[in-house]
Short mmCIF file of C-alpha atoms and ligand atoms in Angstrom, two decimals:
data_model
loop_
_atom_site.label_atom_id
_atom_site.label_comp_id
_atom_site.label_asym_id
_atom_site.label_seq_id
_atom_site.Cartn_x
_atom_site.Cartn_y
_atom_site.Cartn_z
CA MET A 8 112.29 38.12 107.01
CA ALA A 9 110.87 41.36 107.30
CA GLN A 10 112.63 43.56 104.83
CA ILE A 11 112.86 47.32 105.72
CA ASN A 12 112.55 50.16 103.48
CA GLU A 13 115.99 50.99 102.76
CA ASN A 14 115.30 54.38 101.60
CA TYR A 15 115.26 55.35 105.27
CA LEU A 16 118.95 54.27 105.58
CA LYS A 17 119.76 56.83 103.16
CA LEU A 18 118.60 59.82 105.46
CA ALA A 19 121.91 61.53 106.45
CA ALA A 20 120.99 62.60 110.02
CA GLY A 21 117.96 62.26 112.49
CA TYR A 22 115.13 65.00 111.86
CA LEU A 23 116.50 68.37 112.62
CA PHE A 24 114.17 69.21 115.39
CA PRO A 25 114.47 66.41 117.74
CA GLU A 26 118.21 66.61 117.14
CA ILE A 27 118.27 70.19 118.36
CA GLY A 28 116.32 68.95 121.34
CA ARG A 29 118.45 66.09 122.07
CA ARG A 30 121.51 68.62 122.25
CA VAL A 31 119.62 71.30 124.21
CA ASN A 32 118.32 68.56 126.76
CA ALA A 33 121.95 67.22 127.29
CA PHE A 34 122.94 70.70 127.89
CA ALA A 35 120.06 71.48 130.42
CA GLN A 36 120.60 68.16 132.29
CA ALA A 37 124.46 69.00 132.55
CA ASN A 38 123.80 72.75 133.60
CA PRO A 39 120.71 72.63 135.76
CA GLU A 40 121.34 76.06 137.07
CA LYS A 41 121.03 77.85 133.62
CA ARG A 42 117.79 79.01 132.03
CA VAL A 43 117.62 78.09 128.56
CA ILE A 44 115.65 80.24 126.16
CA ARG A 45 114.19 78.44 123.23
CA MET A 46 113.95 80.15 119.82
CA GLY A 47 114.83 77.07 117.87
CA ILE A 48 111.69 75.33 116.55
CA GLY A 49 108.66 77.60 115.39
CA ASP A 50 106.28 76.60 118.44
CA VAL A 51 103.70 78.95 119.46
CA THR A 52 103.75 80.09 123.19
CA GLN A 53 100.60 82.32 123.35
CA PRO A 54 97.42 80.53 124.44
CA LEU A 55 94.38 79.83 122.08
CA THR A 56 92.12 83.05 122.05
CA PRO A 57 89.08 83.50 124.10
CA ALA A 58 86.71 83.02 121.14
CA VAL A 59 88.32 79.80 120.05
CA ILE A 60 88.45 78.56 123.38
CA LYS A 61 84.74 78.96 123.88
CA ALA A 62 83.96 77.22 120.67
CA PHE A 63 86.30 74.42 121.43
CA HIS A 64 84.19 74.03 125.02
CA GLU A 65 80.73 74.15 123.25
CA GLY A 66 82.24 71.25 120.92
CA VAL A 67 83.16 69.40 123.98
CA GLU A 68 79.98 70.05 125.64
CA GLU A 69 77.88 68.67 122.40
CA MET A 70 79.87 65.44 122.66
CA ALA A 71 78.65 65.07 126.51
CA HIS A 72 74.89 64.73 125.40
CA PRO A 73 73.29 61.88 123.20
CA ALA A 74 71.31 64.45 121.03
CA THR A 75 74.19 66.35 120.00
CA PHE A 76 77.00 63.77 120.27
CA LYS A 77 78.89 63.04 117.17
CA GLY A 78 80.72 59.95 115.86
CA TYR A 79 83.04 59.81 112.74
CA GLY A 80 82.85 63.15 110.87
CA PRO A 81 83.05 63.43 106.96
CA GLU A 82 86.55 62.52 105.88
CA LEU A 83 87.02 65.76 104.09
CA GLY A 84 85.99 67.98 106.94
CA TYR A 85 82.73 69.43 108.28
CA ALA A 86 80.94 71.78 105.74
CA PHE A 87 80.84 74.64 108.17
CA LEU A 88 84.44 74.79 108.47
CA ARG A 89 85.17 74.34 105.17
CA THR A 90 82.84 77.06 103.93
CA VAL A 91 84.02 79.45 106.30
CA ILE A 92 87.66 78.73 105.05
CA ALA A 93 86.72 79.42 101.40
CA GLU A 94 85.03 82.66 102.17
CA LYS A 95 87.26 83.89 104.81
CA ALA A 96 90.64 82.68 103.90
CA PHE A 97 90.25 82.99 100.12
CA ALA A 98 87.21 84.94 98.68
CA SER A 99 87.91 87.87 101.00
CA ARG A 100 91.31 88.23 99.08
CA GLY A 101 89.82 87.77 95.32
CA ALA A 102 91.27 84.03 95.31
CA HIS A 103 88.34 81.59 94.21
CA VAL A 104 88.47 78.18 96.21
CA SER A 105 85.30 76.08 96.41
CA PRO A 106 84.53 74.51 99.98
CA ASP A 107 84.51 71.36 98.07
CA ASP A 108 88.37 71.48 97.05
CA ILE A 109 89.34 71.93 100.92
CA PHE A 110 90.52 68.99 102.72
CA ILE A 111 90.73 69.36 106.46
CA SER A 112 93.51 67.59 108.19
CA ASP A 113 95.65 67.37 111.45
CA GLY A 114 98.85 69.49 109.91
CA SER A 115 100.63 70.62 107.04
CA LYS A 116 103.63 68.84 108.10
CA CYS A 117 101.69 65.36 107.30
CA ASP A 118 100.24 66.62 104.09
CA THR A 119 103.37 67.84 102.54
CA GLY A 120 104.82 64.88 103.53
CA ASN A 121 102.29 62.50 102.21
CA ILE A 122 101.09 64.53 99.13
CA GLN A 123 103.89 62.45 97.07
CA GLU A 124 102.17 59.22 97.38
CA ILE A 125 99.36 60.24 94.93
CA PHE A 126 102.02 61.28 92.33
CA GLY A 127 104.51 58.59 90.31
CA SER A 128 107.05 57.15 91.79
CA ASN A 129 109.43 58.35 88.92
CA SER A 130 108.39 62.24 89.74
CA ARG A 131 111.36 64.64 89.68
CA ILE A 132 110.96 66.82 92.75
CA ALA A 133 112.55 70.27 93.11
CA ILE A 134 112.93 71.92 96.40
CA CYS A 135 114.86 75.11 97.37
CA ASP A 136 117.94 74.97 99.56
CA PRO A 137 117.84 75.74 102.43
CA VAL A 138 114.36 74.35 102.96
CA TYR A 139 111.82 72.79 105.30
CA PRO A 140 113.58 69.43 105.85
CA VAL A 141 110.17 67.69 105.66
CA TYR A 142 110.15 68.01 101.69
CA ALA A 143 113.74 66.58 101.35
CA ASP A 144 113.40 63.77 103.99
CA THR A 145 109.75 62.45 102.68
CA THR A 146 111.26 62.47 99.07
CA VAL A 147 114.17 60.50 100.05
CA MET A 148 111.67 58.11 102.16
CA SER A 149 109.34 57.29 99.09
CA GLY A 150 112.41 56.11 97.25
CA LYS A 151 113.05 58.95 94.71
CA THR A 152 116.49 59.64 95.52
CA GLY A 153 119.84 58.00 95.44
CA ASN A 154 122.12 58.45 98.24
CA MET A 155 123.73 61.86 99.84
CA MET A 156 126.30 62.99 97.80
CA GLY A 157 129.40 64.57 99.10
CA ASN A 158 128.04 68.26 98.51
CA GLY A 159 125.31 67.49 101.03
CA TYR A 160 122.78 66.81 98.28
CA TYR A 161 120.50 63.89 97.55
CA ASP A 162 121.26 62.38 94.13
CA GLY A 163 117.91 62.63 92.24
CA ILE A 164 116.41 65.61 93.79
CA ILE A 165 116.71 69.10 91.86
CA TYR A 166 118.02 71.76 94.28
CA MET A 167 117.40 75.25 93.78
CA PRO A 168 119.72 77.25 95.71
CA CYS A 169 118.34 80.49 97.62
CA THR A 170 121.14 82.61 98.46
CA ALA A 171 121.79 86.36 99.59
CA GLU A 172 122.86 87.00 95.94
CA ASN A 173 119.29 85.90 94.60
CA HIS A 174 117.48 87.29 97.66
CA PHE A 175 116.49 83.90 98.58
CA ILE A 176 114.29 83.57 95.88
CA PRO A 177 115.02 80.48 93.51
CA GLU A 178 115.90 80.52 89.71
CA LEU A 179 113.80 78.46 87.34
CA PRO A 180 115.56 75.19 87.34
CA ASP A 181 117.15 73.88 84.02
CA GLU A 182 116.24 70.46 84.74
CA VAL A 183 112.33 70.43 84.44
CA PRO A 184 110.77 69.16 87.74
CA ASP A 185 107.49 67.22 87.91
CA LEU A 186 106.72 68.60 91.48
CA ILE A 187 107.79 71.83 92.83
CA PHE A 188 107.84 72.50 96.47
CA LEU A 189 107.55 76.37 97.20
CA CYS A 190 107.01 78.15 100.88
CA TYR A 191 106.05 81.66 101.15
CA PRO A 192 106.44 83.37 103.47
CA ASN A 193 109.57 81.30 103.60
CA ASN A 194 110.92 78.82 105.93
CA PRO A 195 113.59 79.28 107.07
CA THR A 196 114.56 82.60 105.49
CA GLY A 197 111.57 84.41 106.21
CA THR A 198 111.44 85.91 102.66
CA VAL A 199 108.04 86.60 100.57
CA ALA A 200 107.44 86.15 96.83
CA THR A 201 105.69 89.12 94.93
CA LYS A 202 102.93 88.22 92.47
CA ASP A 203 105.15 88.71 89.63
CA GLU A 204 107.49 85.95 91.21
CA LEU A 205 104.49 83.55 91.82
CA LYS A 206 103.26 84.17 88.31
CA LYS A 207 106.77 83.26 86.95
CA TRP A 208 106.35 79.82 88.54
CA VAL A 209 102.74 79.43 87.71
CA ASP A 210 103.60 80.10 83.95
CA TYR A 211 106.43 77.57 84.32
CA ALA A 212 104.35 74.73 85.66
CA LEU A 213 101.65 75.42 83.15
CA GLU A 214 104.38 75.16 80.21
CA HIS A 215 105.67 72.06 81.71
CA LYS A 216 102.62 70.30 83.15
CA SER A 217 104.39 70.27 86.48
CA VAL A 218 102.30 70.67 89.83
CA ILE A 219 103.47 73.23 92.26
CA LEU A 220 103.38 72.41 96.06
CA PHE A 221 102.80 75.69 97.82
CA ASP A 222 103.39 75.96 101.67
CA ALA A 223 101.51 78.92 102.71
CA ALA A 224 101.61 77.92 106.37
CA TYR A 225 103.11 81.40 107.35
CA GLU A 226 100.69 83.50 104.97
CA ALA A 227 98.98 85.25 108.58
CA PHE A 228 102.34 87.03 108.88
CA ILE A 229 102.45 88.98 105.93
CA ARG A 230 102.12 92.70 106.46
CA ASP A 231 102.85 94.18 103.35
CA PRO A 232 99.42 94.64 101.23
CA GLU A 233 101.27 94.07 97.97
CA ILE A 234 102.28 90.44 98.85
CA PRO A 235 99.97 87.64 97.85
CA HIS A 236 98.72 85.28 100.72
CA SER A 237 97.56 82.58 98.36
CA ILE A 238 98.97 81.06 94.89
CA TYR A 239 95.39 81.21 93.86
CA GLU A 240 95.70 85.24 93.75
CA ILE A 241 97.78 84.21 90.55
CA GLU A 242 95.69 83.72 87.40
CA ASN A 243 95.55 79.97 86.26
CA ALA A 244 97.24 78.74 89.41
CA GLU A 245 94.14 76.59 90.32
CA LYS A 246 95.17 74.49 87.28
CA VAL A 247 98.84 73.91 88.48
CA ALA A 248 99.00 74.40 92.14
CA ILE A 249 97.95 72.47 95.45
CA GLU A 250 98.25 74.96 98.65
CA PHE A 251 98.99 73.85 102.28
CA ARG A 252 97.71 76.02 104.95
CA SER A 253 97.69 75.52 108.79
CA LEU A 254 96.60 77.10 111.85
CA SER A 255 99.36 75.75 113.73
CA LYS A 256 101.32 79.14 113.86
CA THR A 257 98.21 81.34 112.39
CA ALA A 258 96.08 80.72 115.52
CA GLY A 259 98.35 78.79 118.07
CA PHE A 260 97.16 75.07 116.76
CA THR A 261 100.56 73.26 117.19
CA GLY A 262 99.32 71.35 120.11
CA THR A 263 95.69 71.17 119.19
CA ARG A 264 96.22 70.32 115.35
CA LEU A 265 94.39 71.62 112.28
CA ALA A 266 95.35 72.28 108.64
CA TYR A 267 93.76 72.29 105.28
CA THR A 268 95.06 71.47 101.96
CA ILE A 269 93.55 72.68 98.77
CA ILE A 270 93.18 70.67 95.70
CA PRO A 271 91.66 72.57 93.19
CA SER A 272 88.98 70.47 90.66
CA ALA A 273 90.97 71.80 87.60
CA LEU A 274 94.42 70.53 88.64
CA MET A 275 95.40 67.68 86.43
CA GLY A 276 98.13 65.03 86.68
CA TYR A 277 98.91 62.41 83.71
CA ASP A 278 98.84 58.33 83.61
CA SER A 279 101.36 56.95 81.77
CA GLN A 280 99.31 57.12 78.76
CA GLY A 281 99.36 60.71 78.92
CA ASN A 282 95.59 61.07 80.14
CA ALA A 283 94.47 63.73 82.33
CA ILE A 284 93.33 62.56 85.56
CA PRO A 285 92.14 65.11 88.39
CA VAL A 286 94.42 65.02 91.12
CA LYS A 287 92.07 66.08 93.65
CA LYS A 288 90.09 62.44 93.14
CA LEU A 289 93.34 60.70 94.09
CA TRP A 290 93.71 62.63 97.48
CA ASP A 291 90.29 62.41 98.15
CA ARG A 292 90.65 58.36 97.84
CA ARG A 293 94.02 58.59 99.71
CA HIS A 294 92.28 60.94 102.65
CA SER A 295 89.36 58.83 102.93
CA THR A 296 91.18 55.69 103.25
CA LYS A 297 93.82 56.38 105.53
CA PHE A 298 92.24 59.45 107.54
CA ASN A 299 89.35 59.45 109.85
CA GLY A 300 89.12 63.27 110.24
CA VAL A 301 90.11 65.94 112.82
CA SER A 302 87.81 65.75 116.04
CA TYR A 303 84.52 67.64 115.89
CA PRO A 304 85.60 70.15 118.86
CA VAL A 305 88.87 70.90 117.12
CA GLN A 306 86.89 71.68 113.82
CA LYS A 307 84.34 73.74 115.79
CA ALA A 308 87.17 75.85 117.34
CA ALA A 309 89.05 76.02 114.04
CA ALA A 310 85.82 77.65 112.69
CA ALA A 311 85.75 80.08 115.44
CA VAL A 312 89.27 81.32 114.05
CA PHE A 313 87.37 82.88 111.29
CA SER A 314 84.61 84.61 113.19
CA GLU A 315 84.77 88.37 113.55
CA GLU A 316 86.05 88.17 117.13
CA GLY A 317 88.48 85.03 116.34
CA GLN A 318 90.06 87.08 113.55
CA LYS A 319 90.37 90.14 115.65
CA GLU A 320 92.09 88.01 118.60
CA THR A 321 94.22 86.16 116.37
CA GLN A 322 95.45 89.30 114.64
CA ALA A 323 96.55 90.45 117.97
CA VAL A 324 98.43 87.53 118.77
CA ILE A 325 100.20 87.52 115.53
CA ASP A 326 101.22 91.28 115.80
CA TYR A 327 102.79 90.18 119.07
CA TYR A 328 104.85 87.56 117.58
CA MET A 329 105.87 90.09 114.61
CA GLU A 330 106.79 92.72 117.27
CA ASN A 331 108.97 90.12 118.57
CA ALA A 332 110.44 89.69 115.17
CA ALA A 333 111.10 93.30 114.78
CA ILE A 334 112.82 93.26 118.10
CA ILE A 335 115.08 90.17 117.12
CA LYS A 336 115.81 91.67 113.87
CA LYS A 337 116.77 95.26 115.04
CA SER A 338 118.82 93.89 118.03
CA LEU A 339 120.80 91.42 115.82
CA THR A 340 121.18 94.34 113.12
CA THR A 341 122.49 96.79 115.68
CA LEU A 342 125.17 94.09 116.77
CA GLY A 343 126.28 93.77 113.28
CA TYR A 344 124.77 90.62 112.20
CA GLU A 345 123.53 90.26 108.35
CA VAL A 346 119.98 90.04 108.77
CA TYR A 347 117.06 88.77 106.44
CA GLY A 348 113.38 87.98 107.07
CA GLY A 349 111.40 89.12 109.78
CA GLU A 350 109.14 91.64 108.23
CA ASN A 351 106.57 89.55 106.66
CA ALA A 352 107.31 86.24 108.33
CA PRO A 353 107.89 85.11 112.03
CA TYR A 354 111.54 83.62 111.24
CA ILE A 355 114.85 85.81 111.32
CA TRP A 356 117.51 84.52 109.17
CA THR A 357 120.95 85.70 110.18
CA GLY A 358 124.63 85.17 108.73
CA THR A 359 126.51 83.96 111.67
CA PRO A 360 129.62 86.04 113.09
CA GLY A 361 132.77 85.57 111.15
CA GLY A 362 131.31 83.03 109.04
CA MET A 363 131.36 80.66 111.68
CA LYS A 364 129.77 77.07 110.98
CA SER A 365 126.04 76.94 111.64
CA TRP A 366 126.19 74.18 114.25
CA GLU A 367 129.33 75.85 115.85
CA PHE A 368 127.48 79.05 116.50
CA PHE A 369 124.39 76.80 117.91
CA ASP A 370 126.63 75.51 120.48
CA LEU A 371 128.24 78.70 120.87
CA LEU A 372 125.04 80.56 121.58
CA LEU A 373 123.72 77.68 123.74
CA THR A 374 126.77 77.49 125.95
CA ARG A 375 127.69 81.04 126.31
CA ALA A 376 123.98 82.64 126.06
CA ASN A 377 121.87 79.79 127.10
CA VAL A 378 120.15 80.68 123.82
CA VAL A 379 118.62 78.21 121.48
CA GLY A 380 118.12 79.07 117.65
CA THR A 381 118.27 76.76 114.49
CA PRO A 382 121.50 75.96 112.34
CA GLY A 383 121.03 77.03 108.98
CA SER A 384 122.91 73.96 107.67
CA GLY A 385 119.97 71.93 109.02
CA PHE A 386 117.92 73.14 106.43
CA GLY A 387 120.32 72.43 103.63
CA PRO A 388 124.04 73.15 102.40
CA ALA A 389 123.02 76.68 101.36
CA GLY A 390 122.17 77.31 104.98
CA GLU A 391 125.60 76.63 105.93
CA GLY A 392 126.91 79.86 107.64
CA TYR A 393 123.36 80.88 108.56
CA PHE A 394 121.15 80.88 111.71
CA ARG A 395 117.57 81.01 112.12
CA PHE A 396 115.67 82.62 115.01
CA SER A 397 112.13 82.13 115.75
CA ALA A 398 109.93 84.96 116.80
CA PHE A 399 107.40 82.24 118.53
CA ALA A 400 108.66 83.03 122.13
CA ASP A 401 107.38 85.35 124.99
CA ARG A 402 108.32 88.90 125.05
CA GLU A 403 110.38 88.72 128.26
CA ASN A 404 112.39 85.98 126.59
CA VAL A 405 113.12 87.66 123.51
CA LEU A 406 114.43 90.57 125.07
CA GLU A 407 116.75 88.74 127.67
CA ALA A 408 117.69 86.46 124.78
CA MET A 409 118.97 89.68 122.85
CA GLU A 410 120.63 91.10 125.83
CA ARG A 411 122.55 87.73 126.25
CA ILE A 412 123.37 87.75 122.51
CA LYS A 413 125.25 91.02 123.22
CA THR A 414 127.79 89.07 125.41
CA VAL A 415 128.55 86.15 122.87
C1 MLT B 513 109.71 74.74 112.20
O1 MLT B 513 110.18 75.77 113.06
O2 MLT B 513 110.42 75.01 111.01
C2 MLT B 513 108.42 74.55 112.41
O3 MLT B 513 107.91 74.84 113.42
C3 MLT B 513 108.44 72.96 111.93
C4 MLT B 513 107.23 72.64 111.60
O4 MLT B 513 106.17 73.43 111.51
O5 MLT B 513 107.00 71.50 111.76
#
């Protein structure tokens, strides 16, 4: 008899974004005459830039000829890509990352979800509330929690509430976690962490031999020059932090798929005898056993993102989305909403009008304005009464959505 992994039965609901998709599709089917504007899931709308497309085509062309054809690539990713990432994404900001510590993958969602596999099954996990649901759901799937309790929290996870009172920056937890998920710029609240803030976490992790799982998928959207893009801009972070980066939002790769994860050689985990073991060795073993790499043309396209032309073009697209963010922020503020984020992140986090429940506001907005956002409670109990708008949309849709919201 095939027994199932019963941890999956503990998951309180379907994954957030398919659930939104299901509700929106049901509405669209019932109201075919309505044009729905989607600002829910953070999915890019602008095409890959010309420099990236050119490199992509060249990569495909190489696959068409015996002399340049490529089969399996190196499991960790091609050296040409890892080298350019180390130089352009890190060294240029004074963060030292060795190309040998970079693992190319097909997504940060997968990497942040899979990373727990190389840590002990009894690891205590700390997550923010609200949070990108992948961290919580994969913790449940891996069997590190009990059931969901009456307060909407899974038994066994250390939750760190992020509220307007603490400016959506979590306090250091009383109970010491082994693994700490942090995401800055933050999804969903759009807040950022200063160097001092990150230093506090690095020092805490050093003191407790914890590991920080730092999701920097939105670093490219930071505009304030004082805000760190990488946790490795903080002294000693290479001893305690894994960083996840993605080209999904940065360069329009949500459908193309390329991300990278940094596990510094200096980062140690501990076996049951207390011996220090390089974490990188374990991820290397996992990656080369369970993953066969990202396709060559995609890696070639990714390298073009870091070329001079690619950087310029990519920045222009990011500016476009950030102008959307500014429009959304200004419109909602003018309408009297309580608004956060949107200045160094592509997400705008807003209080619902009149303290309405998040899903109630979702339904209201969908049915009255035909606009889709993401209910804050889908990111965790502290997200109740909040709502997230994504700036990844076409400009005319953003403008129209803001007009329609006026009538709600
Ligand atoms: C989001 O909307 O939070 C993201 O698009 C989800 C993701 O990157 O997986």
